[in-house]
Coordinates of C-alpha atoms in Angstrom, one line a residue:
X9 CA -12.4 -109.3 -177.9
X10 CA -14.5 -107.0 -176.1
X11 CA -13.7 -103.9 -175.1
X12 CA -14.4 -103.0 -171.3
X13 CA -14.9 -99.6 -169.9
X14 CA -12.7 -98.9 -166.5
X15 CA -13.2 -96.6 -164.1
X16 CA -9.3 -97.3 -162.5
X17 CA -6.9 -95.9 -164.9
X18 CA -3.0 -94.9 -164.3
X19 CA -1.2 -92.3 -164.6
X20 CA 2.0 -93.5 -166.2
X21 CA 4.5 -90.3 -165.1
X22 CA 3.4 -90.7 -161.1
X23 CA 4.3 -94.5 -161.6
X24 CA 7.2 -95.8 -160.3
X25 CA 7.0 -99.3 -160.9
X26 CA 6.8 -100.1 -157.0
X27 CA 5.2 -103.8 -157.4
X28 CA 2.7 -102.7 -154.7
X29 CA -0.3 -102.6 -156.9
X30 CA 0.6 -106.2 -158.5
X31 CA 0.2 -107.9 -154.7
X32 CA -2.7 -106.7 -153.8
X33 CA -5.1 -107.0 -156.9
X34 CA -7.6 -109.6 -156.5
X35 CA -8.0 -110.5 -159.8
X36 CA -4.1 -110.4 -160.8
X37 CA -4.9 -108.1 -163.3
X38 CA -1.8 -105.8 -163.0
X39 CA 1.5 -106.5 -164.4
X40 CA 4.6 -104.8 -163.9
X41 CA 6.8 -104.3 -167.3
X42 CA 9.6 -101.6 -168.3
X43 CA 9.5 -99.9 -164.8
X44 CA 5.5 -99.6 -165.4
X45 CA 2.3 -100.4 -164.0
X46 CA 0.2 -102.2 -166.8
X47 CA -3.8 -102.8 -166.3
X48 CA -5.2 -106.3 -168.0
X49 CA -8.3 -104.7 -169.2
X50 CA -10.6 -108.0 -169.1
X51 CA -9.4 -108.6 -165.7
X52 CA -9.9 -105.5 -164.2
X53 CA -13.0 -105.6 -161.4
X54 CA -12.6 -102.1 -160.7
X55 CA -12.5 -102.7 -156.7
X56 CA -10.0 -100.1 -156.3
X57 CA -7.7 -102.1 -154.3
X58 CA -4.5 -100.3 -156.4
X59 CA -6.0 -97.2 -155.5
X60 CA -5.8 -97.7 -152.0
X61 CA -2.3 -99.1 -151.6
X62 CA -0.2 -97.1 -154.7
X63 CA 2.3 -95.0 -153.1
X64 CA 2.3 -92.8 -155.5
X65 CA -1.0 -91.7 -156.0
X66 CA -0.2 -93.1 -159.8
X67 CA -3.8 -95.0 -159.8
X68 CA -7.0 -93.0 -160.1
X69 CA -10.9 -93.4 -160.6
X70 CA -12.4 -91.3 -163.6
X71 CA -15.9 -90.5 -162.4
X72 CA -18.3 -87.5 -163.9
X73 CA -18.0 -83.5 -162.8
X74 CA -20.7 -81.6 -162.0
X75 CA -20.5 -80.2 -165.2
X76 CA -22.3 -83.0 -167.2
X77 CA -25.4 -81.4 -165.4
X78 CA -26.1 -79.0 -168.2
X79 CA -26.6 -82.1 -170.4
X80 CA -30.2 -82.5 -169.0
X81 CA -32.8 -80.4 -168.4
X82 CA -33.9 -82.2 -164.8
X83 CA -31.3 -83.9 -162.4
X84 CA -31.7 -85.6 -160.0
X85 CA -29.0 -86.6 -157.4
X86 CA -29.3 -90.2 -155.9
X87 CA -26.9 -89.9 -152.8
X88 CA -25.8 -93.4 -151.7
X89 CA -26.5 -94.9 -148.0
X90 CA -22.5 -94.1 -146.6
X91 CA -23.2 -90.5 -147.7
X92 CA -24.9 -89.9 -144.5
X93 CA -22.4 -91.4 -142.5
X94 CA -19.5 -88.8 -144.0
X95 CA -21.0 -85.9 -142.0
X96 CA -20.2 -84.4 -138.2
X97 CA -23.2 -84.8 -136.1
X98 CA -24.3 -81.9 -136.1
X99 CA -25.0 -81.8 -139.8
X100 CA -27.8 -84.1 -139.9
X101 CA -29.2 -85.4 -142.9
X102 CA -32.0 -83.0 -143.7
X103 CA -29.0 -80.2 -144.0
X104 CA -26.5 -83.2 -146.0
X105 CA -30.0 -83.6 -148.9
X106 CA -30.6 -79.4 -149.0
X107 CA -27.1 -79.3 -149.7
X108 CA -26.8 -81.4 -152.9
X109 CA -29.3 -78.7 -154.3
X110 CA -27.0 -75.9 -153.6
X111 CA -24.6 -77.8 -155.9
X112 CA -27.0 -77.7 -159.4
X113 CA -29.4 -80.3 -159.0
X114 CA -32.7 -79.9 -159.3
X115 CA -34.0 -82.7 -156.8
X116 CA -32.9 -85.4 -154.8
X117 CA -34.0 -89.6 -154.7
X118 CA -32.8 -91.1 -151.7
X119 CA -30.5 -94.1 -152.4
X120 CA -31.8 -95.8 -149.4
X121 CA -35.0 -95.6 -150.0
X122 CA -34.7 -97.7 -152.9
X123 CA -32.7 -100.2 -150.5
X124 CA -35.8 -100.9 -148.4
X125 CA -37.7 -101.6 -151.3
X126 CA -35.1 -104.0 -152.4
X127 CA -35.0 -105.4 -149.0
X128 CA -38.5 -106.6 -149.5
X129 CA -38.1 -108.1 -153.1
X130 CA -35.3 -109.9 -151.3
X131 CA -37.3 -111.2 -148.6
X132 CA -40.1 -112.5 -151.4
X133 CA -37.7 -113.9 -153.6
X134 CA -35.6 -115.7 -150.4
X135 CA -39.2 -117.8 -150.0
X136 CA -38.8 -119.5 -153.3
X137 CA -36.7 -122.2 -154.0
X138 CA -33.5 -121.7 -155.4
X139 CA -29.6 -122.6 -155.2
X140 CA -27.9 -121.7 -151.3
X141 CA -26.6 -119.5 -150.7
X142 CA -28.1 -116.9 -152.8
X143 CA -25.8 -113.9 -153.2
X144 CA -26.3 -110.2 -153.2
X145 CA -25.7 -108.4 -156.4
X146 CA -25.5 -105.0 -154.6
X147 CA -21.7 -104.7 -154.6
X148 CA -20.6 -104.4 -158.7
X149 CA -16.6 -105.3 -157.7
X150 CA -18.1 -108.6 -156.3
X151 CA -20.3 -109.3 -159.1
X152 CA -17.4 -108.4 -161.8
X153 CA -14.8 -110.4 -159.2
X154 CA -17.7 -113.6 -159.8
X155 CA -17.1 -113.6 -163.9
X156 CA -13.6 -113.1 -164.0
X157 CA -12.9 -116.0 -160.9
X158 CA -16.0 -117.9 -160.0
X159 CA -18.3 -118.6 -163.3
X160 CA -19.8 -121.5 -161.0
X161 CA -21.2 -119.4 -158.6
X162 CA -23.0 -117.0 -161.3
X163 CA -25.8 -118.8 -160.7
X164 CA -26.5 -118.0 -157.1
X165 CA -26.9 -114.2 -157.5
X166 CA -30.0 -113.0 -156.6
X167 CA -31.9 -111.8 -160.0
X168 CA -32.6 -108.6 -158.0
X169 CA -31.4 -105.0 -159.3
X170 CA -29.1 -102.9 -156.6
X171 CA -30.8 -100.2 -154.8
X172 CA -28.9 -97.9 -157.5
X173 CA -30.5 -99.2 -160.3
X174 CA -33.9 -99.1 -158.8
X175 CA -33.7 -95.9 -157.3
X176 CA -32.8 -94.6 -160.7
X177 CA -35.4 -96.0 -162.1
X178 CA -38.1 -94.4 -159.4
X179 CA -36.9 -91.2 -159.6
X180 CA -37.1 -91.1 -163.5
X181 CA -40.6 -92.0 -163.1
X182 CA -41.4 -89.6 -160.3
X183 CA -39.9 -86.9 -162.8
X184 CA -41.6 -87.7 -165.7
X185 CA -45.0 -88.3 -163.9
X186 CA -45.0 -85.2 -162.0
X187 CA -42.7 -82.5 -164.3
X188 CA -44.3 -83.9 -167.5
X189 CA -41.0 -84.4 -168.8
X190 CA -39.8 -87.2 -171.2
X191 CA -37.1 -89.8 -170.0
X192 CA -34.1 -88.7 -171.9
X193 CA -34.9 -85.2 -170.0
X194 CA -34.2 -86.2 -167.0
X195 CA -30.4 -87.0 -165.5
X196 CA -29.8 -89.2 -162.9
X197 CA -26.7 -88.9 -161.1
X198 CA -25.3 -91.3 -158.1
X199 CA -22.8 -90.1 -155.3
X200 CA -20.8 -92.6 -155.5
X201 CA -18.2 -94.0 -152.6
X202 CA -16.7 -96.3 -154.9
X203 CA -14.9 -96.9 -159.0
X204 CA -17.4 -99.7 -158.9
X205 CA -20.5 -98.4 -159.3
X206 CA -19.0 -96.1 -162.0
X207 CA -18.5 -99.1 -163.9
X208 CA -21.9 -100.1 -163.2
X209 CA -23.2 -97.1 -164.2
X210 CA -21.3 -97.2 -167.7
X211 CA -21.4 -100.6 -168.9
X212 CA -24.2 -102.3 -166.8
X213 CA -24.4 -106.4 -166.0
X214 CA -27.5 -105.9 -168.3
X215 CA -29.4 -103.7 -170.9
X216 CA -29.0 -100.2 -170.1
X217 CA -28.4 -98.4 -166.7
X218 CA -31.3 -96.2 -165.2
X219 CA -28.4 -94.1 -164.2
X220 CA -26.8 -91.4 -166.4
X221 CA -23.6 -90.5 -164.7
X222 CA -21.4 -91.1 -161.0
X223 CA -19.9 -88.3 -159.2
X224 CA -17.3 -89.1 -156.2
X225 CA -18.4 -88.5 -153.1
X226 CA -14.6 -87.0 -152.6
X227 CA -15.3 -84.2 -155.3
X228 CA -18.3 -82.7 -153.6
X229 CA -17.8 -83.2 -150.5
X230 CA -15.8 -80.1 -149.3
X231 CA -18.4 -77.7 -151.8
X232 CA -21.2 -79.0 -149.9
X233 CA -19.3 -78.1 -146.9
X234 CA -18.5 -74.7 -147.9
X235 CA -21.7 -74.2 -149.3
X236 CA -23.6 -75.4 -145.6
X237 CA -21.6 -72.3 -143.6
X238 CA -24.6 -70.3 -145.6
X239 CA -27.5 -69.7 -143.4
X240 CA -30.0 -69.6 -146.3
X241 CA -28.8 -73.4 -147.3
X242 CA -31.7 -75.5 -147.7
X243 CA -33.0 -78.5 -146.3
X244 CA -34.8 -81.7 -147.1
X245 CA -36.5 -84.0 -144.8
X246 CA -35.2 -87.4 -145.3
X247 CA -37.8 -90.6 -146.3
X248 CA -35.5 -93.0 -145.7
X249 CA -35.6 -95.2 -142.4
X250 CA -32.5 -96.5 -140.3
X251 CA -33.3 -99.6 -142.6
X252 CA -32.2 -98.0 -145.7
X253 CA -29.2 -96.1 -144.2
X254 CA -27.7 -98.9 -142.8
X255 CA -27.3 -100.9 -146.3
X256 CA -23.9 -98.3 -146.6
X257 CA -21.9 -100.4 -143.8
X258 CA -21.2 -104.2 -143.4
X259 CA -24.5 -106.5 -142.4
X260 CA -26.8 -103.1 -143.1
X261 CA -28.5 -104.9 -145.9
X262 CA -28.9 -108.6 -143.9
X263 CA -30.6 -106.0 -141.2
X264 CA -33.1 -104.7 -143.4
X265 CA -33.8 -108.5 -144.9
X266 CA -34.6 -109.7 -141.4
X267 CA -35.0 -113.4 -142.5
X268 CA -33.5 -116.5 -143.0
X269 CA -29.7 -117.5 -142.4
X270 CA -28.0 -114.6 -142.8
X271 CA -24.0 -114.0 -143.2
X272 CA -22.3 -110.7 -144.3
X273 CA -18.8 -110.8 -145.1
X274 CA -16.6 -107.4 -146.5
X275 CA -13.6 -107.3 -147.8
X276 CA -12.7 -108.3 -151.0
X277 CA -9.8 -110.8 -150.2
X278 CA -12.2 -112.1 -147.2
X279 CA -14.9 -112.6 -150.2
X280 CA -12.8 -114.8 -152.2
X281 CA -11.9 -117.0 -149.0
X282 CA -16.2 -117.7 -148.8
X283 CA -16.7 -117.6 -152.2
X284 CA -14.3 -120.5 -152.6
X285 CA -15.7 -122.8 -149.7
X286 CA -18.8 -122.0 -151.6
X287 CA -17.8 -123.3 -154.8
X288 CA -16.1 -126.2 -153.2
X289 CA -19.8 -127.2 -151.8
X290 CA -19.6 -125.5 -148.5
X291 CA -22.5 -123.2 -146.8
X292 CA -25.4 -124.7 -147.7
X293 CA -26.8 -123.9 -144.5
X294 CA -26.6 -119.8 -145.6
X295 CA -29.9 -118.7 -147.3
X296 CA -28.0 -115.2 -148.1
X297 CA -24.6 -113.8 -148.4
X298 CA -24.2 -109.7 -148.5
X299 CA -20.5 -109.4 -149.3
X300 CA -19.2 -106.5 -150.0
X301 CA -15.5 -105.6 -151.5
X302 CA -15.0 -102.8 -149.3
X303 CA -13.8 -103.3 -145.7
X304 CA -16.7 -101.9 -143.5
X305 CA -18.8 -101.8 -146.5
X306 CA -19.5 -98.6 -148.5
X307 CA -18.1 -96.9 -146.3
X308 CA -14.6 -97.9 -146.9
X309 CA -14.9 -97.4 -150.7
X310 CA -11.6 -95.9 -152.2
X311 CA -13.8 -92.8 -153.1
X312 CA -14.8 -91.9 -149.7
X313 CA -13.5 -88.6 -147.9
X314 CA -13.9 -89.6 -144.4
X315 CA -12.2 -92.1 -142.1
X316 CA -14.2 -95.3 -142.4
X317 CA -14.1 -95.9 -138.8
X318 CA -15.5 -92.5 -138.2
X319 CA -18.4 -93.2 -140.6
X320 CA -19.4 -96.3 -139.3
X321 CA -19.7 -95.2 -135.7
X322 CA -21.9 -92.3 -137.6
X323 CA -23.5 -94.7 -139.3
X324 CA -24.6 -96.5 -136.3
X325 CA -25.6 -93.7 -134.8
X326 CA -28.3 -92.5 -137.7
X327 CA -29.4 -95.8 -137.9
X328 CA -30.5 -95.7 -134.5
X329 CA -32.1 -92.3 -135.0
X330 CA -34.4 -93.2 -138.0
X331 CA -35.2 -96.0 -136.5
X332 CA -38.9 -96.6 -137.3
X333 CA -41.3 -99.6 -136.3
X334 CA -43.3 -100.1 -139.2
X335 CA -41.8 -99.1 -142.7
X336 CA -42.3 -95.5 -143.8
X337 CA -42.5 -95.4 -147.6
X338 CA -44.0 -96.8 -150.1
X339 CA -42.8 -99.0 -153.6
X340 CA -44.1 -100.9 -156.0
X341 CA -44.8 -104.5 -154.5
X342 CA -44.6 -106.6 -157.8
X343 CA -41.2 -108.1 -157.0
X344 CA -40.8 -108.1 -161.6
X345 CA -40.3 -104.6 -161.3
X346 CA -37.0 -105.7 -159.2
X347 CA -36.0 -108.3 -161.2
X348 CA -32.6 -108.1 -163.4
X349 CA -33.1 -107.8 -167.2
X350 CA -30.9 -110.6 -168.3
X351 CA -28.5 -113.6 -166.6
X352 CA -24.8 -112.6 -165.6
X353 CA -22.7 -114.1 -167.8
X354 CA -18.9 -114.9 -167.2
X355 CA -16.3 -113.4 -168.7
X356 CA -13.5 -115.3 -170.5
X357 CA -10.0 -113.5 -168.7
X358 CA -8.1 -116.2 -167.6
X359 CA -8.2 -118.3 -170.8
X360 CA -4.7 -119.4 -171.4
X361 CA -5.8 -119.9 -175.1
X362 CA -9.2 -119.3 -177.2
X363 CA -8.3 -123.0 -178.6
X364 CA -9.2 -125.8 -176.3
X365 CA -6.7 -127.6 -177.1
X366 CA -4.0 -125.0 -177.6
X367 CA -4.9 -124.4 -173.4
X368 CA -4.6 -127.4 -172.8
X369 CA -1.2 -127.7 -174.1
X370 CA -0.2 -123.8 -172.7
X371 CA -1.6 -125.3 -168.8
X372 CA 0.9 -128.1 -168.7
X373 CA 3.5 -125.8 -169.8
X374 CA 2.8 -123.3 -167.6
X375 CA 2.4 -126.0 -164.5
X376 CA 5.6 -127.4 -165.6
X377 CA 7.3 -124.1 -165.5
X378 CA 5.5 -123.1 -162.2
X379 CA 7.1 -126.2 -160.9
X380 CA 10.7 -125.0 -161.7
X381 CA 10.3 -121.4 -160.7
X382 CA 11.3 -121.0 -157.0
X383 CA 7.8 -120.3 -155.7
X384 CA 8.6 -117.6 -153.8
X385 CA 5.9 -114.8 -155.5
X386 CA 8.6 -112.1 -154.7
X387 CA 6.9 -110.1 -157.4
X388 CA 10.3 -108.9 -158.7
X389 CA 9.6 -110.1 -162.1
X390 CA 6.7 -107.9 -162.7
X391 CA 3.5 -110.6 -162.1
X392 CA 2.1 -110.7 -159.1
X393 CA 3.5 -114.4 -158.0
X394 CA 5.4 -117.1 -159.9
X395 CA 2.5 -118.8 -161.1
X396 CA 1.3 -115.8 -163.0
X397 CA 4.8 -115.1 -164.0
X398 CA 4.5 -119.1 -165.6
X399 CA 1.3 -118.1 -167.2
X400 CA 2.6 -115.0 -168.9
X401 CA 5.3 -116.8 -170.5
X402 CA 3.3 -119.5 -172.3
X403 CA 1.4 -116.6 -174.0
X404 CA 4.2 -114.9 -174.4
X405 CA 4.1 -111.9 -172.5
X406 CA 7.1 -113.1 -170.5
X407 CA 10.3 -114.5 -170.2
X408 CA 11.9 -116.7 -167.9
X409 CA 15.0 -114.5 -167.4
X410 CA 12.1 -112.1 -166.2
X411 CA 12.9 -114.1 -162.9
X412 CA 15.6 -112.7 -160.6
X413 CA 16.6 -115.8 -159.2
X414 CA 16.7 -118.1 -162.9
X415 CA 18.8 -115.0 -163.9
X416 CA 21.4 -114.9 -161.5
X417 CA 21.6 -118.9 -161.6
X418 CA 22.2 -118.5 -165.3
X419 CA 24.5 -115.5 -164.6
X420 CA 26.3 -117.8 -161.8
X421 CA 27.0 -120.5 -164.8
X422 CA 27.7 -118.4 -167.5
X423 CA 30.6 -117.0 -165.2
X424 CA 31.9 -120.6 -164.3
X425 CA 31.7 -121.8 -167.5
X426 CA 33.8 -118.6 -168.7
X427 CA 36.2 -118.8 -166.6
X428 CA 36.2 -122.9 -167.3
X429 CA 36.9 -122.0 -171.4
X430 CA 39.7 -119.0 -170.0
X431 CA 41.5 -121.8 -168.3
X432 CA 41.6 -124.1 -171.6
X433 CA 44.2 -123.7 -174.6
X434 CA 43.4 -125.0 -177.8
X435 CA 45.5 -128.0 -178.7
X436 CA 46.9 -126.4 -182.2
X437 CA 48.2 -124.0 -179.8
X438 CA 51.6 -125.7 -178.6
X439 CA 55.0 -125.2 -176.8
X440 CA 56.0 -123.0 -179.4
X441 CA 52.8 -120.5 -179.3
X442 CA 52.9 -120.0 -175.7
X443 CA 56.6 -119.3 -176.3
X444 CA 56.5 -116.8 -178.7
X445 CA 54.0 -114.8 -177.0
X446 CA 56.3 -114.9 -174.3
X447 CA 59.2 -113.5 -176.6
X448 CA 56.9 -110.8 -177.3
X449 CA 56.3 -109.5 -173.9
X450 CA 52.9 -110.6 -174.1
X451 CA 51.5 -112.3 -170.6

């Protein structure tokens, strides 16, 4: 089996076995067992849902330090689109750039930059012919949600790398071209909002990543704060237009596209509601579908320090303000450079069996249990609903006594049919018996 790398991992000792993680995963990849949260690796999307509703702070997203800059000789930090939007007004985004610098790194790529550019390759690739609604591959949780759930749909992503990739990639280039560095000289870091695009960074859809590590937005944030109170901080002047910045909130990147039949949708229980009327033949009228597994955008991603409704009237704002009528920096216009390395391919996680014919078998089963199991997807048993609690059993990860309810129905007969064999005497056992235990004082 493959192994995946996760960016969501638990802490076991802050887990208290709550059930509250189990509800609200999107790809049921969280069980419940000996008063324990349990992660199904090959399910895992890394959307960060658990993160957001444990209790218990018991789920966490491993992302790099600041430390891994020593590794390379020239960094480079690529600061997403919602970066921007996690600052007061009066830190504008000149003084937001100058401080990443303070922090070790030697320059800074704009992440939004690399959106507009993408933005275009979108617009030349939306005049071709090709299955509707074509779908973003910007968001990594929705891409990963598509193998696990929606191997139909695979085929309607758009062949075109996330700003992240490509922005990686430019700023490599820029490095090597003007530093005279080789490539494995130069690290490339992204500030990341979400567990996500950690993954993405670590084990990419395809090939290898053109980024070298993720740091959370979370971690730096209060050391670039600290750091700004200096009046020698320094500044860079943003390239990016509002066109770029705006990809970090919800319909930012169907702004920048500016053609066809647009629909954003954010949220990653909202994005499995359209991406089944999609695969049951609906929305053929949508050329393109940004959907994003963060409500808001990337500005609600788990790894975020601010208020997401604070950053998006921010957001809004800055968009506004770098407003420009005619596009202010220049790519590469050969829409190959944009194009993904290799197909997305699905990924086998909710195979009852390898065997066809042994899932076959393990799927009536399962429905047949799923059909005597009270249906109410209490989560009491430790699966998220009774149909996953059916589907554990026939591979044996579960029992049906796991079930409240199917135990205290057995519980109810055992104890009538107890006190049903108390009430019975054996016939060998006769006048005389009952007699002499009598004599003996016995009752």
């Amino acid at each position: 089996m493959q192994k995946y790398f996760h960016s969501v991992r638990l802490d076991e000792e802050k887990c208290k076995g709550c059930t509250n993680c189990i509800k609200h995963c999107p790809t049921e990849a969280i069980r419940v067992r000996k008063g324990k949260a349990r992660i199904i690796e090959e399910r895992c999307i890394d959307c960060g849902e658990c993160i957001r509703v444990c209790p218990n702070q018991a789920k966490l997203a491993i992302t790099d330090g600041l430390e891994k800059l020593g590794d390379y000789k020239y960094t480079i930090a690529l600061p997403a689109p919602s970066f921007y939007g996690q600052f007061k007004p009066e830190i504008p985004p000149e003084v937001v750039l100058g401080g990443l610098l303070t922090l070790g790194f030697d320059a800074v790529f704009e992440v939004p930059v690399a959106a507009e550019a993408v933005s275009w390759a979108i617009r030349e690739y939306l005049k071709g012919v090709h299955p509707r609604p074509l779908i973003s591959s910007a968001c990594p949780a929705v891409i990963r949600l598509m193998q696990v759930r929606f191997h139909s749909l695979l085929e309607h992503i758009i062949p075109i790398e996330s700003p992240m990739e490509i922005a990686g990639r430019l700023a490599r280039q820029k490095a090597c071209r003007e530093h005279g560095l080789s490539p494995g000289e130069v690290g490339i870091f992204f500030i990341t909002p979400c567990p996500a695009k950690v993954t993405a960074v670590k084990q990419p859809f395809s090939g290898k990543s053109n980024v070298d590590g993720a740091i959370s937005m979370s971690l730096i944030y209060g050391e670039i704060l600290r750091r700004l109170e200096t009046p020698s901080s320094p500044r860079l002047n943003p390239l990016a237009s509002g066109l770029g910045i705006g990809w970090g909130r919800t319909g930012g990147e169907n702004e920048a596209i500016k053609t066809g039949s647009l629909l954003a949708v954010d949220g990653i229980h909202s994005v499995i509601s359209v991406l089944e009327e999609i695969e049951r033949g609906g929305l053929t009228d949508i050329d393109y579908l940004e959907a994003q597994a963060c409500t808001g955008g990337c500005i609600g991603g788990p790894l975020v320090p601010q208020n997401p409704f604070v950053a998006r009237v921010r957001m809004r704002n800055l968009v506004k303000a770098y407003s420009h009528p005619e596009e202010t920096v220049t790519f590469p216009r050969d829409t190959a450079y944009y194009r993904l390395d290799a197909p997305i391919l699905p990924r086998p996680a909710l195979k009852l069996a390898g065997d066809v014919q042994l899932a076959l078998t393990r799927l009536e089963e399962a429905e047949k249990i799923h059909r005597e199991l009270p249906g109410l997807d209490c989560g009491s048993c430790g699966s998220p609903s009774c149909r996953a609690l059916a589907e554990d059993i026939v591979q044996g990860y579960a029992q049906r006594s796991y079930c409240i309810f199917e135990l205290r129905e057995r519980l109810q007969l055992l104890a009538a049919e107890m006190v049903e064999l108390a009430q019975k005497q054996p016939p060998a056992m006769g006048r005389e018996w009952k007699q002499g235990k009598e004599g003996n004082g016995e009752s």
